[in-house]
Amino acid sequence: MNFRNIISQTILSLAFMASAGAAGEIEMHKDFHVKLPEEKKPFPEPLAPGQQPGFKFRGTKGWAWTPEQYHAEIPYLVKFKMNFLMNCYTSMWDLEHHPNWGGDPQANRWWEDFPEAKKQAYANIVRECQKQGIQFCFSMNPNLDSTRMVNDGSPESVEQIYKHYAWMQGLGVKWFNISLDDIGQGINASSQAKVVNEIFRRLRAQDPEAQMIFCPTFYWGDGTAEKQKPYLQDLALELDKNVYMFWTGDSSVGGITRHGAETFREICGHRLFLWDNYPVNDNQPTMHLGPVMDRDAGLGDVIDGYMSNPHCKQNQINRIPLATCADYSYNPRAYDPERSIGQAILHLGDTPAQCEALRDLVETYPGMSVYSQYNTGFNSVQYQFDHLLQVPNSRQTALGYIEHLRNLSERLQKEFPVSYQPAQHTLDNDIQTVAKKLAAKYP
């Protein structure tokens, strides 16, 4: 008997029954299983003769990553034919002295000079990107979790933030971002546009090839919502026409349609970069390891660039879903999620045992897209186990599921003794949590 298949099928069947509800609807996107291909093939899926990549720029950003994490991912961007890397704006905060930075306004002191050690670390990242043919994009968000706004009308504010962009431009960087997303202050399209325009003007004066991407405060939806439309229309009139804008899709997280992109672009009046909020976990104790799904094949006809938003601490295991994002963004019209996830695992595992362990981890944490649960904190293990416990007389099945998780943990430790440690930690924490739930249900 295949223990893995028995446990997986049992859990999925029970989850189906438990989640059906009064309306009889199943929440699962599909019965998700990964079939490992018999042979490793070129990846991403090759283009047809004369065909260009779906998106001209394809890559990822960090998520409060350390310099070591950025360095570690550059070889995989090259491996997956990606050409764009943006630092997370929170990486530029004072995380060294404010490790619990969420909501701490002292962490984002954008008007101060960066410490020399941090400047040297990011200069090394820029040089490595240049060496590998990757465009590095420098990013800051001055209005998030800060005691000061940059668009407050004071000339010294522009001077104080521009010095960071001038430093990066001096390193040969050509791509820049100002993000004013997720903020609670300074939400004014006109004043935001003035700051972005002025910094962009200065950058272009030094280098006509300098590029700017602006992440607006309203960065999702088709732009027709009551609060969004006037704001975006003001940006259409006042933001420099050569500035790109970030857009996360029809919603903050979820499926992305060409129609949504066309409507948003028409209202905001600017070229777009897709900030794809997958497989991001927002530093929550979970993982989304299944393939990117539900992206229209024709998005590249409307959008110039594609940027994946990753896991936080689990940047190594993030390479699996990132590979599928690379596959999609390189050749979207030929993209097949089932084929892509199988090839991604083959290209990241060195032995059959390693590939099988990674496959089982992906099936354990397929993530929010597979379940159509569009929440970056969604945890597949907890979700399955909670539904399982709702079924009468489920103790033995629950014990079998926990044994499956423990077996998987042991295999990961054996096959990857020095890799995927944050992912291992997430799994082990979930094992402890579900064991406590079982004890509470069946004392």
Coordinates of C-alpha atoms in Angstrom, one line a residue:
M1 CA 0.0 0.0 0.0
N2 CA 1.0 3.6 -0.7
F3 CA 0.8 5.2 2.7
R4 CA 1.1 8.7 1.2
N5 CA -1.8 8.2 -1.2
I6 CA -4.1 6.6 1.4
I7 CA -3.6 9.5 3.8
S8 CA -3.9 12.1 1.1
Q9 CA -7.0 10.7 -0.4
T10 CA -8.7 10.2 3.0
I11 CA -7.9 13.7 4.1
L12 CA -9.1 15.3 0.9
S13 CA -12.3 13.2 0.9
L14 CA -13.1 14.2 4.5
A15 CA -12.3 17.8 3.8
F16 CA -14.7 17.7 0.8
M17 CA -17.5 16.4 3.1
A18 CA -16.8 18.7 5.9
S19 CA -16.5 21.8 3.7
A20 CA -19.6 21.1 1.6
G21 CA -21.9 23.0 4.0
A22 CA -25.6 23.7 3.5
A23 CA -25.2 24.8 -0.1
G24 CA -23.3 21.7 -1.0
E25 CA -20.4 23.6 -2.4
I26 CA -16.8 22.3 -2.1
E27 CA -14.2 25.0 -1.4
M28 CA -11.3 23.1 -2.8
H29 CA -10.0 24.4 -6.1
K30 CA -9.4 20.8 -7.2
D31 CA -8.2 17.4 -6.0
F32 CA -4.5 18.4 -5.9
H33 CA -1.8 15.9 -6.5
V34 CA 1.7 16.3 -7.9
K35 CA 2.8 13.8 -10.5
L36 CA 6.6 13.8 -10.8
P37 CA 7.6 13.6 -14.5
E38 CA 9.7 10.7 -15.7
E39 CA 12.3 13.1 -17.1
K40 CA 13.7 16.6 -16.4
K41 CA 12.9 18.8 -19.4
P42 CA 13.9 22.4 -20.3
F43 CA 12.4 24.8 -17.8
P44 CA 10.7 27.3 -18.1
E45 CA 8.7 25.9 -21.0
P46 CA 10.6 26.8 -24.2
L47 CA 9.2 29.5 -26.5
A48 CA 8.2 28.7 -30.1
P49 CA 10.6 30.0 -32.8
G50 CA 10.3 33.8 -33.0
Q51 CA 8.2 34.1 -29.9
Q52 CA 9.1 36.6 -27.2
P53 CA 8.7 36.0 -23.4
G54 CA 5.2 36.8 -22.1
F55 CA 6.5 39.6 -19.9
K56 CA 9.7 41.6 -20.8
F57 CA 10.6 41.8 -17.1
R58 CA 10.2 38.8 -14.9
G59 CA 11.3 38.4 -11.3
T60 CA 10.6 38.7 -7.6
K61 CA 11.0 41.0 -4.7
G62 CA 12.1 40.1 -1.2
W63 CA 9.9 40.1 1.9
A64 CA 11.9 41.8 4.7
W65 CA 14.8 39.6 3.5
T66 CA 18.3 39.9 4.8
P67 CA 21.1 40.6 2.4
E68 CA 22.1 37.0 2.6
Q69 CA 18.7 35.9 1.4
Y70 CA 18.8 38.2 -1.6
H71 CA 22.3 36.8 -2.5
A72 CA 21.0 33.2 -2.1
E73 CA 18.2 33.7 -4.6
I74 CA 20.1 35.3 -7.5
P75 CA 21.4 32.0 -8.9
Y76 CA 17.8 30.7 -9.0
L77 CA 16.5 33.8 -10.8
V78 CA 19.1 33.0 -13.4
K79 CA 18.2 29.3 -13.5
F80 CA 14.6 30.1 -14.1
K81 CA 15.3 32.8 -16.8
M82 CA 14.2 35.7 -14.6
N83 CA 15.8 39.1 -15.0
F84 CA 14.4 41.4 -12.2
L85 CA 15.0 41.6 -8.5
M86 CA 13.5 44.3 -6.2
N87 CA 14.4 44.8 -2.6
C88 CA 11.5 44.8 -0.1
Y89 CA 11.2 48.3 1.2
T90 CA 11.1 46.9 4.8
S91 CA 14.6 45.5 4.2
M92 CA 15.8 49.1 4.2
W93 CA 14.3 49.8 7.6
D94 CA 16.3 49.5 10.8
L95 CA 15.5 45.8 11.2
E96 CA 18.8 45.3 12.9
H97 CA 17.6 47.2 16.0
H98 CA 13.8 46.7 15.6
P99 CA 13.3 43.0 14.9
N100 CA 9.6 43.2 15.8
W101 CA 9.2 46.1 13.3
G102 CA 5.5 45.6 12.4
G103 CA 3.7 48.7 13.6
D104 CA 6.9 50.2 15.1
P105 CA 7.3 53.7 13.7
Q106 CA 10.9 53.9 14.9
A107 CA 11.9 51.1 12.4
N108 CA 11.3 53.2 9.3
R109 CA 13.5 56.3 9.7
W110 CA 13.9 56.9 5.9
W111 CA 15.3 60.4 6.4
E112 CA 18.5 59.1 8.0
D113 CA 21.5 57.7 6.3
F114 CA 21.8 54.0 6.0
P115 CA 24.6 52.4 8.1
E116 CA 27.7 51.7 6.1
A117 CA 27.5 48.0 6.7
K118 CA 24.0 47.9 5.1
K119 CA 25.1 50.0 2.2
Q120 CA 28.0 47.7 1.5
A121 CA 25.8 44.6 1.7
Y122 CA 23.3 46.0 -0.8
A123 CA 26.1 47.3 -3.1
N124 CA 27.4 43.7 -3.3
I125 CA 23.9 42.5 -4.2
V126 CA 23.6 45.1 -7.0
R127 CA 27.0 44.1 -8.3
E128 CA 26.0 40.4 -8.4
C129 CA 22.8 41.2 -10.2
Q130 CA 24.7 43.2 -12.8
K131 CA 27.1 40.4 -13.2
Q132 CA 24.2 37.9 -13.8
G133 CA 22.2 40.1 -16.1
I134 CA 19.5 40.9 -13.6
Q135 CA 17.9 44.4 -13.3
F136 CA 18.0 45.4 -9.6
C137 CA 15.2 47.7 -8.6
F138 CA 15.7 49.9 -5.5
S139 CA 12.6 50.4 -3.4
M140 CA 11.4 52.5 -0.4
N141 CA 8.1 53.2 1.3
P142 CA 8.5 56.3 3.4
N143 CA 4.9 56.6 4.7
L144 CA 4.4 53.1 6.1
D145 CA 5.0 52.6 9.9
S146 CA 6.9 55.9 10.1
T147 CA 6.6 59.1 12.2
R148 CA 7.0 61.3 9.1
M149 CA 5.6 61.5 5.6
V150 CA 7.6 62.2 2.5
N151 CA 4.8 64.0 0.7
D152 CA 4.2 66.6 3.5
G153 CA 5.1 69.6 1.3
S154 CA 8.4 70.2 2.9
P155 CA 11.4 70.5 0.5
E156 CA 13.7 68.8 2.9
S157 CA 11.6 65.6 2.7
V158 CA 12.4 65.1 -1.0
E159 CA 16.1 65.8 -0.3
Q160 CA 16.3 63.3 2.5
I161 CA 14.7 60.5 0.5
Y162 CA 16.4 61.3 -2.8
K163 CA 19.9 60.8 -1.3
H164 CA 19.1 57.0 -1.1
Y165 CA 18.1 56.9 -4.8
A166 CA 21.1 58.9 -5.8
W167 CA 23.3 56.4 -3.9
M168 CA 21.8 53.5 -5.8
Q169 CA 22.0 55.3 -9.1
G170 CA 25.7 55.8 -8.4
L171 CA 26.1 52.0 -8.3
G172 CA 24.7 51.8 -11.8
V173 CA 21.1 50.9 -10.8
K174 CA 18.5 51.9 -13.5
W175 CA 15.2 50.7 -11.9
F176 CA 13.6 52.4 -8.9
N177 CA 10.4 52.2 -7.0
I178 CA 8.5 54.4 -4.5
S179 CA 5.7 52.5 -2.8
L180 CA 3.0 54.2 -0.9
D181 CA 0.8 51.1 -0.4
D182 CA -0.9 50.0 2.8
I183 CA -0.4 53.4 4.4
G184 CA -2.7 55.3 6.7
Q185 CA -1.3 58.8 6.1
G186 CA -0.5 60.9 3.2
I187 CA -3.2 59.4 0.9
N188 CA -3.3 62.2 -1.6
A189 CA -2.7 61.5 -5.3
S190 CA -1.5 65.0 -6.2
S191 CA 1.1 65.3 -3.4
Q192 CA 2.2 61.8 -4.0
A193 CA 2.7 62.5 -7.7
K194 CA 4.7 65.6 -7.0
V195 CA 7.2 63.6 -4.9
V196 CA 7.5 60.8 -7.4
N197 CA 7.9 63.2 -10.3
E198 CA 10.6 65.2 -8.6
I199 CA 12.7 62.1 -7.7
F200 CA 12.2 60.7 -11.2
R201 CA 13.1 64.0 -12.8
R202 CA 16.4 64.0 -10.9
L203 CA 17.2 60.4 -11.7
R204 CA 16.5 61.0 -15.4
A205 CA 18.7 64.1 -15.4
Q206 CA 21.6 61.9 -14.4
D207 CA 20.6 58.9 -16.6
P208 CA 18.0 59.2 -19.4
E209 CA 17.5 55.4 -19.1
A210 CA 16.4 55.6 -15.4
Q211 CA 13.0 53.9 -14.8
M212 CA 10.5 54.4 -12.0
I213 CA 7.7 52.2 -10.8
F214 CA 5.2 53.7 -8.4
C215 CA 3.0 51.5 -6.2
P216 CA -0.1 53.6 -5.5
T217 CA -2.1 53.4 -2.3
F218 CA -5.0 51.8 -4.3
Y219 CA -3.1 49.1 -6.1
W220 CA -5.8 46.4 -6.7
G221 CA -9.1 45.9 -8.4
D222 CA -10.1 47.2 -11.8
G223 CA -10.0 50.8 -10.6
T224 CA -13.7 51.5 -10.8
A225 CA -14.4 51.4 -7.0
E226 CA -15.8 54.6 -5.5
K227 CA -12.8 55.5 -3.5
Q228 CA -10.2 54.3 -6.0
K229 CA -11.4 55.9 -9.3
P230 CA -10.9 59.6 -8.4
Y231 CA -7.5 58.8 -6.9
L232 CA -6.3 56.9 -9.9
Q233 CA -7.8 59.5 -12.3
D234 CA -5.7 62.2 -10.5
L235 CA -2.6 60.1 -11.0
A236 CA -3.5 59.7 -14.6
L237 CA -3.3 63.5 -15.0
E238 CA -0.5 64.4 -12.6
L239 CA 2.0 61.4 -12.5
D240 CA 4.7 61.5 -15.1
K241 CA 3.6 59.5 -18.1
N242 CA 6.9 57.6 -18.2
V243 CA 6.4 56.2 -14.7
Y244 CA 5.1 52.6 -14.4
M245 CA 2.6 51.6 -11.8
F246 CA 2.3 48.4 -9.8
W247 CA -0.9 46.5 -9.8
T248 CA -1.7 43.3 -7.8
G249 CA -4.6 42.1 -9.9
D250 CA -8.4 42.0 -9.6
S251 CA -8.0 41.9 -5.9
S252 CA -5.1 42.1 -3.4
V253 CA -4.8 38.3 -3.6
G254 CA -6.4 35.9 -6.0
G255 CA -7.1 35.3 -9.7
I256 CA -5.9 37.9 -12.2
T257 CA -7.7 38.7 -15.5
R258 CA -6.8 40.6 -18.6
H259 CA -10.0 42.5 -18.4
G260 CA -9.1 43.8 -14.9
A261 CA -5.7 44.8 -16.1
E262 CA -7.1 46.7 -19.1
T263 CA -9.6 48.5 -17.1
F264 CA -7.1 49.5 -14.4
R265 CA -4.6 50.7 -17.0
E266 CA -7.2 52.7 -18.8
I267 CA -8.2 54.6 -15.6
C268 CA -4.7 55.1 -14.2
G269 CA -3.3 56.1 -17.5
H270 CA 0.1 54.4 -17.0
R271 CA 2.0 51.3 -18.1
L272 CA 1.8 48.5 -15.5
F273 CA 4.0 46.1 -13.6
L274 CA 2.2 43.1 -12.1
W275 CA 3.0 42.7 -8.4
D276 CA 1.7 39.2 -8.1
N277 CA 0.9 38.4 -4.4
Y278 CA 1.8 34.8 -4.7
P279 CA 3.2 32.8 -2.9
V280 CA 3.6 35.5 -0.2
N281 CA 2.8 34.5 3.4
D282 CA 3.3 37.9 4.9
N283 CA 5.6 36.4 7.6
Q284 CA 2.8 34.2 8.9
P285 CA 3.4 30.6 10.0
T286 CA 2.4 28.9 6.8
M287 CA 3.6 28.1 3.2
H288 CA 2.0 28.2 -0.2
L289 CA 4.0 25.8 -2.3
G290 CA 1.5 24.8 -5.1
P291 CA 1.8 26.3 -8.6
V292 CA 0.7 29.8 -9.5
M293 CA -2.8 29.5 -10.9
D294 CA -5.7 31.5 -12.4
R295 CA -3.6 34.1 -14.3
D296 CA -4.9 34.9 -17.8
A297 CA -2.6 33.9 -20.6
G298 CA -2.9 37.3 -22.3
L299 CA -1.8 39.4 -19.3
G300 CA 1.6 40.0 -21.0
D301 CA -0.2 41.9 -23.8
V302 CA -1.4 44.5 -21.3
I303 CA 1.3 44.5 -18.6
D304 CA 5.1 45.0 -19.2
G305 CA 6.6 43.4 -16.1
Y306 CA 5.9 40.5 -13.7
M307 CA 7.1 40.4 -10.1
S308 CA 6.3 37.6 -7.6
N309 CA 5.9 38.4 -3.9
P310 CA 7.6 35.6 -1.9
H311 CA 7.6 33.9 1.5
C312 CA 9.4 35.7 4.3
K313 CA 11.7 33.5 6.2
Q314 CA 11.2 30.4 3.9
N315 CA 13.0 31.9 0.8
Q316 CA 14.6 28.5 0.0
I317 CA 11.4 26.5 -0.2
N318 CA 9.9 29.5 -2.0
R319 CA 11.9 28.5 -5.0
I320 CA 9.3 25.8 -5.8
P321 CA 6.3 28.2 -6.4
L322 CA 8.7 30.9 -7.7
A323 CA 9.8 28.4 -10.5
T324 CA 6.1 28.1 -11.5
C325 CA 5.8 31.9 -11.6
A326 CA 8.9 32.0 -13.8
D327 CA 7.4 29.4 -16.1
Y328 CA 4.1 31.3 -16.3
S329 CA 5.7 34.7 -16.9
Y330 CA 8.1 33.4 -19.5
N331 CA 5.6 31.4 -21.6
P332 CA 2.1 32.1 -20.3
R333 CA 0.2 30.8 -23.3
A334 CA 1.8 27.4 -22.9
Y335 CA 1.7 27.4 -19.1
D336 CA 0.3 24.2 -17.4
P337 CA 0.3 24.3 -13.6
E338 CA 0.4 20.6 -13.2
R339 CA 3.3 20.2 -15.6
S340 CA 5.1 23.2 -14.1
I341 CA 5.0 22.1 -10.5
G342 CA 6.4 18.7 -11.4
Q343 CA 9.2 20.1 -13.4
A344 CA 10.0 22.7 -10.7
I345 CA 10.5 19.9 -8.2
L346 CA 12.7 17.9 -10.6
H347 CA 14.9 21.0 -11.2
L348 CA 15.3 21.6 -7.4
G349 CA 15.9 18.0 -6.1
D350 CA 19.1 16.2 -6.8
T351 CA 17.9 12.7 -6.1
P352 CA 14.7 10.7 -6.4
A353 CA 14.3 10.7 -2.6
Q354 CA 14.7 14.4 -2.4
C355 CA 12.2 15.0 -5.2
E356 CA 9.7 12.7 -3.5
A357 CA 10.1 14.5 -0.2
L358 CA 9.6 17.9 -1.9
R359 CA 6.6 16.6 -3.7
D360 CA 5.0 15.4 -0.4
L361 CA 5.7 18.8 1.2
V362 CA 4.0 20.6 -1.7
E363 CA 1.0 18.3 -1.4
T364 CA 0.9 19.0 2.3
Y365 CA 1.1 22.8 1.8
P366 CA -0.4 23.4 -1.7
G367 CA -1.6 26.8 -0.4
M368 CA -4.2 29.4 -0.9
S369 CA -4.7 29.1 -4.7
V370 CA -5.4 25.4 -4.7
Y371 CA -8.0 25.8 -2.0
S372 CA -9.4 29.1 -3.4
Q373 CA -8.8 30.5 0.1
Y374 CA -7.3 33.9 -0.9
N375 CA -5.6 34.8 2.4
T376 CA -1.9 35.0 2.7
G377 CA -2.1 33.5 6.2
F378 CA -4.1 30.4 5.1
N379 CA -2.6 27.2 6.4
S380 CA -3.4 24.0 4.4
V381 CA -2.4 21.7 7.3
Q382 CA -4.6 23.4 9.9
Y383 CA -7.4 23.8 7.4
Q384 CA -7.4 20.0 6.5
F385 CA -7.1 18.9 10.1
D386 CA -9.9 21.2 11.4
H387 CA -12.2 19.8 8.8
L388 CA -11.1 16.3 9.6
L389 CA -11.9 16.7 13.3
Q390 CA -15.5 17.8 12.3
V391 CA -16.2 14.3 11.0
P392 CA -17.5 11.8 13.5
N393 CA -15.2 9.1 14.7
S394 CA -12.2 10.7 13.0
R395 CA -9.6 9.9 15.7
Q396 CA -7.8 7.1 13.8
T397 CA -7.7 9.1 10.6
A398 CA -6.4 12.1 12.5
L399 CA -3.7 9.9 14.1
G400 CA -2.7 8.7 10.7
Y401 CA -2.5 12.2 9.3
I402 CA -0.2 13.3 12.2
E403 CA 1.9 10.2 11.6
H404 CA 2.1 11.2 7.9
L405 CA 3.3 14.7 8.9
R406 CA 5.9 13.3 11.3
N407 CA 7.2 10.9 8.7
L408 CA 7.5 13.8 6.2
S409 CA 9.4 15.8 8.8
E410 CA 11.9 13.0 9.3
R411 CA 12.4 12.6 5.6
L412 CA 13.0 16.3 5.1
Q413 CA 15.6 16.2 7.9
K414 CA 17.3 13.2 6.3
E415 CA 17.3 14.5 2.7
F416 CA 18.0 18.2 3.4
P417 CA 20.0 18.3 6.7
V418 CA 21.2 21.9 6.1
S419 CA 18.6 23.3 3.7
Y420 CA 14.9 24.4 4.1
Q421 CA 15.3 24.9 7.9
P422 CA 12.6 27.6 8.1
A423 CA 10.2 25.3 6.1
Q424 CA 11.0 22.5 8.5
H425 CA 10.3 24.7 11.4
T426 CA 6.9 25.6 10.0
L427 CA 6.0 21.9 9.5
D428 CA 7.2 21.0 13.0
N429 CA 5.1 23.8 14.6
D430 CA 2.1 22.6 12.7
I431 CA 2.6 19.0 13.9
Q432 CA 2.6 20.3 17.5
T433 CA -0.5 22.3 16.9
V434 CA -2.6 19.6 15.4
A435 CA -1.4 17.1 18.0
K436 CA -2.8 19.5 20.7
K437 CA -6.1 19.8 18.8
L438 CA -6.4 16.1 18.6
A439 CA -5.8 15.7 22.3
A440 CA -8.4 18.3 23.0
K441 CA -11.0 16.6 20.8
Y442 CA -10.2 13.1 22.0
P443 CA -8.7 13.3 25.5

